[in-house]
Coordinates of C-alpha atoms and ligand atoms in Angstrom, one line a residue:
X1 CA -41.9 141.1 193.1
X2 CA -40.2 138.8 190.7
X3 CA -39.6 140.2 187.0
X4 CA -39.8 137.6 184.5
X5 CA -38.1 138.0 181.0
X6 CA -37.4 136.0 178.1
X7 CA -34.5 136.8 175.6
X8 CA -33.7 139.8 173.2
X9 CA -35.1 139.9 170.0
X10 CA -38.2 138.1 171.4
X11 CA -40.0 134.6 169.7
X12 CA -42.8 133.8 170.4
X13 CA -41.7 130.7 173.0
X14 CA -40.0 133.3 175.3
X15 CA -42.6 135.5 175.5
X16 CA -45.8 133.0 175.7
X17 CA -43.6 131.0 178.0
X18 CA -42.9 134.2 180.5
X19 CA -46.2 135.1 180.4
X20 CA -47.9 131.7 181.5
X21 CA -45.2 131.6 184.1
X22 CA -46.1 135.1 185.4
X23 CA -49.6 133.2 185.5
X24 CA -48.3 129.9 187.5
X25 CA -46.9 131.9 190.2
X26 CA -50.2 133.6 190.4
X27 CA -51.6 130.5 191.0
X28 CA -49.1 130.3 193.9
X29 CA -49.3 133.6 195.3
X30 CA -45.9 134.6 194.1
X31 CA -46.1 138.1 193.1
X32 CA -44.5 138.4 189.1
X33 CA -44.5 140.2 186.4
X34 CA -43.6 138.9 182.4
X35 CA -42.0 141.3 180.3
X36 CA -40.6 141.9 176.5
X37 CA -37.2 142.9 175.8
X38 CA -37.9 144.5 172.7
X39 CA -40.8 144.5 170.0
X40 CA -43.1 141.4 169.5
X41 CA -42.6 139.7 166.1
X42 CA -45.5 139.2 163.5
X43 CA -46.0 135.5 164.7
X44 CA -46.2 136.6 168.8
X45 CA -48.8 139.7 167.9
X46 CA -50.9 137.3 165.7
X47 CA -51.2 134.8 168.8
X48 CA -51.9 137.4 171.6
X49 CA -54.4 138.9 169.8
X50 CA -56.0 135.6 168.1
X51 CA -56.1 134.6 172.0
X52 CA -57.3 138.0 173.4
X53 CA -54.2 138.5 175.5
X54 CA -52.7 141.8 176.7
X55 CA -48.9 142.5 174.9
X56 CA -46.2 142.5 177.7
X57 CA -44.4 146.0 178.7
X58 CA -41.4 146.1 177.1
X59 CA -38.2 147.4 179.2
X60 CA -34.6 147.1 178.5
X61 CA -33.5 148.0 181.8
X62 CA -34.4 147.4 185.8
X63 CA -32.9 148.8 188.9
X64 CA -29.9 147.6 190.7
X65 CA -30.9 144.4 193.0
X66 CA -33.9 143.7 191.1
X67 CA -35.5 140.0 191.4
X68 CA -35.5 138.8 187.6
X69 CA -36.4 135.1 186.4
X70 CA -34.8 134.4 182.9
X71 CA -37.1 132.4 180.7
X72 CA -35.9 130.5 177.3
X73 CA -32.3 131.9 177.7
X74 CA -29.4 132.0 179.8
X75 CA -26.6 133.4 178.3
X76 CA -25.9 136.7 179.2
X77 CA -25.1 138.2 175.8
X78 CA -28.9 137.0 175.0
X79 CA -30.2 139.1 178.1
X80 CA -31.0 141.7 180.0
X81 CA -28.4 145.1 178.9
X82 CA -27.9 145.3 182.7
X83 CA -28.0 141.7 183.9
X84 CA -24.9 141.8 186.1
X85 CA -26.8 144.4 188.5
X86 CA -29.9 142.5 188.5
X87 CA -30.1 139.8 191.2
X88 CA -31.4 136.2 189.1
X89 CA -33.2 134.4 191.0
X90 CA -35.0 131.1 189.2
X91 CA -33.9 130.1 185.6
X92 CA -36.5 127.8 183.1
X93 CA -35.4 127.2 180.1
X94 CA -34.3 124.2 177.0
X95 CA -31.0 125.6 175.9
X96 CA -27.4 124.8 176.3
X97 CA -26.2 125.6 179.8
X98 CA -24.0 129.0 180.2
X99 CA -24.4 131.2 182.5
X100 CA -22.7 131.5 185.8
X101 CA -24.4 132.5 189.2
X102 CA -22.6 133.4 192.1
X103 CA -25.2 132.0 194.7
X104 CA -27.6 128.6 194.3
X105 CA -31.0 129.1 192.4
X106 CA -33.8 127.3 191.4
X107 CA -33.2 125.9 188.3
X108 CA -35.5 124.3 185.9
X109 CA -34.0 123.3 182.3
X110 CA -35.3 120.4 180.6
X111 CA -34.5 119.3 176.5
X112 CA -38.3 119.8 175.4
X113 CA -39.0 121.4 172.2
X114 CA -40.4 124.3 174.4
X115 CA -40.2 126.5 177.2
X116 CA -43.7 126.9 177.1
X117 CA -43.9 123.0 177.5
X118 CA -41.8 123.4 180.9
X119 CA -44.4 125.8 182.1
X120 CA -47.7 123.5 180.6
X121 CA -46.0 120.8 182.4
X122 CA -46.0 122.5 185.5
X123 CA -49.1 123.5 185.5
X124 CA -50.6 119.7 184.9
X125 CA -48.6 118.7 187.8
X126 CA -49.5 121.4 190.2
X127 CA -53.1 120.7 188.9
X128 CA -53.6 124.2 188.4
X129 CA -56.8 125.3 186.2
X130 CA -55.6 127.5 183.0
X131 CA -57.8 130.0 181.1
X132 CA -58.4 129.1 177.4
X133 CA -55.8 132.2 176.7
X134 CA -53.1 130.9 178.7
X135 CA -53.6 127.4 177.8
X136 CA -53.9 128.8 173.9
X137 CA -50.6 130.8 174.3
X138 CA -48.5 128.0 175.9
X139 CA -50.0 125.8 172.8
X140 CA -49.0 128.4 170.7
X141 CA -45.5 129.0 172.0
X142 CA -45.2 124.8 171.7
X143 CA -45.7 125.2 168.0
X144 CA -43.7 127.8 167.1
X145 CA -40.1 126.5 169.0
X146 CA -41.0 123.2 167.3
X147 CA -42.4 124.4 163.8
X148 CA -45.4 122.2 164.5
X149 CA -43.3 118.9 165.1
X150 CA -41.0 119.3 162.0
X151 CA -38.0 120.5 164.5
X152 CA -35.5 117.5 165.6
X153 CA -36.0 119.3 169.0
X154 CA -39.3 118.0 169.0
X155 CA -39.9 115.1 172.0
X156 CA -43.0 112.9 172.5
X157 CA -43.6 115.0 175.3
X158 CA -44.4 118.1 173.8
X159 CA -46.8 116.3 171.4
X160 CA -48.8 114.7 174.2
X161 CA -48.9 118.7 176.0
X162 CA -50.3 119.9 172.8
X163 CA -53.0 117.7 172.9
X164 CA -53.9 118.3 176.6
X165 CA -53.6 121.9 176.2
X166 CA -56.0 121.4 172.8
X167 CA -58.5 119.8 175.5
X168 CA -58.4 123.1 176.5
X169 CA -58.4 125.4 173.4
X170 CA -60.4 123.7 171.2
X171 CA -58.7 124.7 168.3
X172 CA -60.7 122.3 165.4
X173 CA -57.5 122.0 162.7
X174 CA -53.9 122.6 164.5
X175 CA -52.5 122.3 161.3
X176 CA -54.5 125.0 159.8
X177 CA -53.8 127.5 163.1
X178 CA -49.9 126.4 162.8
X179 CA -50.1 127.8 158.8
X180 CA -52.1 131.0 160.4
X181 CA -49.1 131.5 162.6
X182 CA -45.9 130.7 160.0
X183 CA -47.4 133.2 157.3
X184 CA -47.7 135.7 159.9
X185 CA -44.0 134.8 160.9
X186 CA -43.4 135.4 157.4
X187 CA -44.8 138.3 156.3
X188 CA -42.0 140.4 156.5
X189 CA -43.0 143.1 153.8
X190 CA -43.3 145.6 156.4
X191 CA -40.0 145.5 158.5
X192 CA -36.7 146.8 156.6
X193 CA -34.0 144.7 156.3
X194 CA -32.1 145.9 159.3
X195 CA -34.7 145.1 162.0
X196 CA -34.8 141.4 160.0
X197 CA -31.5 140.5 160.8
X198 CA -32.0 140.7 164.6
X199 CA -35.5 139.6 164.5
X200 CA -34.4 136.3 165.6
X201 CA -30.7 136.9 166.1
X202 CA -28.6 135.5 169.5
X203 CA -24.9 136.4 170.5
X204 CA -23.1 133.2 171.4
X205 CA -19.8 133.0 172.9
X206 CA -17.6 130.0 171.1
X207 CA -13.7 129.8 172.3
X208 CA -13.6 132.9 173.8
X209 CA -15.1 135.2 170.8
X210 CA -18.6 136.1 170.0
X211 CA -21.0 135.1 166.8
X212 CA -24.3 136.8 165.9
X213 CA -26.3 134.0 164.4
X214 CA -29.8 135.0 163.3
X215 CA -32.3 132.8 161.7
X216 CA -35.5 133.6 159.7
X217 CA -37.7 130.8 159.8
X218 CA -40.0 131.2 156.6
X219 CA -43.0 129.4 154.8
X220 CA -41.3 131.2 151.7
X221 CA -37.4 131.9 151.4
X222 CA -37.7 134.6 148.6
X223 CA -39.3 137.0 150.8
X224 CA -35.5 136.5 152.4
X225 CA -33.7 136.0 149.5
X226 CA -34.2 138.4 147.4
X227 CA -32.8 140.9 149.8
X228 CA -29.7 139.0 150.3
X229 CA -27.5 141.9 148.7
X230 CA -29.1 144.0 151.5
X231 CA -28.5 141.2 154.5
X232 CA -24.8 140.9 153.9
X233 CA -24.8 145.1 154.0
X234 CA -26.8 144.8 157.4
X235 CA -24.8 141.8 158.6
X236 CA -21.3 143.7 158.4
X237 CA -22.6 146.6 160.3
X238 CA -24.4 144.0 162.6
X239 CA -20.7 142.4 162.9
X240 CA -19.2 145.6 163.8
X241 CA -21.6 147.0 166.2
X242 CA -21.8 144.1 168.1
X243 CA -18.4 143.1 167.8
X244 CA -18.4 139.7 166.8
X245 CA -15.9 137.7 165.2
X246 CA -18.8 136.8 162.3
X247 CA -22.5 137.2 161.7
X248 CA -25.0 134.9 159.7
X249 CA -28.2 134.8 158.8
X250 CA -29.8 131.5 157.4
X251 CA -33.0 131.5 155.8
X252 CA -35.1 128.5 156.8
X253 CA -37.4 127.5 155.4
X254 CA -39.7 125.4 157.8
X255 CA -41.6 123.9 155.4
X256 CA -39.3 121.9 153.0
X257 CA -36.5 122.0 155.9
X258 CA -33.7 123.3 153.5
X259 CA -31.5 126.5 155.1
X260 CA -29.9 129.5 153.2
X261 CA -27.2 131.1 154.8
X262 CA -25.7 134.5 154.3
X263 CA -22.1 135.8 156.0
X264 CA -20.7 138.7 157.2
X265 CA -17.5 138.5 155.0
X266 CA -15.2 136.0 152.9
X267 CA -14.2 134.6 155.9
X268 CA -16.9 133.9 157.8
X269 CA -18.3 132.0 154.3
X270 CA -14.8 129.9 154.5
X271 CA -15.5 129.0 158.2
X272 CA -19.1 128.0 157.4
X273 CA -17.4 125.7 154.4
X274 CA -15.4 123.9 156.4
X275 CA -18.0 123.6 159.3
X276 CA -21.2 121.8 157.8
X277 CA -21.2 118.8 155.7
X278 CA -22.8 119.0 151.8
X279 CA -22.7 122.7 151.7
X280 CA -23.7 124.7 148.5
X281 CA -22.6 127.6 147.4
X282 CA -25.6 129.2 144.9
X283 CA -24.1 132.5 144.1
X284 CA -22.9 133.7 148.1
X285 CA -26.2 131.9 149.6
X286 CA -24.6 128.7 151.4
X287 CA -27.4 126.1 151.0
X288 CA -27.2 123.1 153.7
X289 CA -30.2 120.6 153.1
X290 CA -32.3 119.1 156.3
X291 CA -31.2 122.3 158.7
X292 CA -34.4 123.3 160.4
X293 CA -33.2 124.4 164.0
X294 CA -30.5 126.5 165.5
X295 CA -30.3 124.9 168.9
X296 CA -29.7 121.4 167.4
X297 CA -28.5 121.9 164.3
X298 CA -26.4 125.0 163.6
X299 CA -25.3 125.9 167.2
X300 CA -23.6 122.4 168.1
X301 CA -21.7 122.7 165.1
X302 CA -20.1 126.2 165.3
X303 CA -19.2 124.5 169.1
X304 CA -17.7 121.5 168.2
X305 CA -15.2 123.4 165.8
X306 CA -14.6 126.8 167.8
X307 CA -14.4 125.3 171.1
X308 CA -11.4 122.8 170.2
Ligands
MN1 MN1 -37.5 128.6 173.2

């Protein structure tokens, strides 16, 4: 039996996308099983249950030897606690290339706006039949990695898989559901302040030394904001747990595409300063205009500069 799982600190994408996956290789008689590693944001619980779907078991942990798929990730600091025990056996995702294996895989990584659009595409091409929930999860997941198109990672492709998978789904107004699903992302009022910097938080390796970089993609950036004094608290312990060489958190917000950012420490604001173009210091909040998405936006940068 194969164990599928998407990243830590799961998004919607990873787990829609593991979870039509689990229901592809069904289709194939592959035994699977899609799970969580950790709790389901707002966004994610809204969908499954708008679409009628059962939440993955979450697990942090699986026995020596045991068959795992990574989906929407393949860095190791963004996986499984015990991945080097853990025998990988197929890898789908739309990220930057990482991870090492010591034997040939199947590998499926493609720069769509998705991984839920890998697996929708799949599925067309195998011809496979989907039920309105899977075909309504795998939209869903397509919406939320791209904001509803407004992400540079967006391709023509995941557009056109929308609308097929709409064929499906029959949602009336997509722009209405992708509202539904960004003020559930954003309601926040209910998680404290520690859980919200690792809500959408990844560990990347640059040169040798590791960076928490969180984002908290928002219809409304006060209901980040006005905890900032609280984030930079959080992101210091975040730096030390995890040892990192720095932590941030930037604010998005998807809607006017501007980006707050918040840093673990003097230096870390320095770095950032020197990093991005047409930054802004308001009052510790380092405001870049136009900065919607990690992958394309943020992560190449902190690359370009740390890996010299
Ligand atoms: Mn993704």
């Amino acid at each position: 039996m194969k164990h599928i799982i998407g990243h830590r600190n799961p998004d919607t994408d990873t787990i829609c996308s593991a979870m039509g996956y689990q229901n592809f290789l069904q289709n194939k008689n592959i035994e699977s099983k899609a799970f969580a590693l950790g709790d389901l944001n707002n966004e994610t619980k809204f969908i499954l249950d708008y679409f009628d779907m059962e939440l993955p078991d979450q697990i942090s942990e699986f026995p020596q030897g045991t068959e795992i798929i990574l989906m929407d990730h393949n860095e190791e600091g963004q996986s499984i606690e015990n991945i080097n025990d853990l025998d990988i056996v197929e890898i789908i995702d739309h990220h930057k290339i990482k991870l090492q294996t010591d034997k040939p895989i199947r590998i499926h990584i493609e720069p769509l706006g998705s991984s839920c659009s890998i697996v929708a595409k799949k599925f067309f091409a195998k011809g496979f039949e989907m039920s309105q929930g899977i075909a309504g999860i795998l939209l869903a997941g397509i919406i939320s990695d791209t904001l509803y198109f407004r992400s540079p990672t967006t391709t023509e492709k995941d557009k056109e898989l929308v609308e097929k998978l709409n064929e499906i789904v029959g949602i009336e107004d997509l722009e209405e559901f992708s509202m539904k699903m960004f003020d559930a992302k954003s309601d926040v009022s209910e998680i404290s302040t520690e859980d919200l910097v690792r809500l959408d938080y990844k560990v990347f390796d640059f040169g040798g030394e590791n960076y928490g970089i969180g984002v908290m993609e928002t219809t409304n950036k006060d209901f980040g904001l006005e905890r900032k004094d609280e984030i930079l608290e959080n992101l210091k312990k975040v730096k030390k747990m995890d040892n990192l060489k720095g932590a941030f958190l930037s604010v998005i917000d998807i809607l006017k595409k501007e980006s707050y950012t918040i840093c673990s420490g003097d230096e870390e604001v320095e770095l950032f300063k020197k990093m991005f173009d047409n930054v802004e210091d308001r009052d510790g909040v380092l405001f870049v205009d136009n900065i919607v998405s990690r992958k394309k936006e943020i992560i190449p940068v902190f690359e370009r500069f740390l890996n010299k």
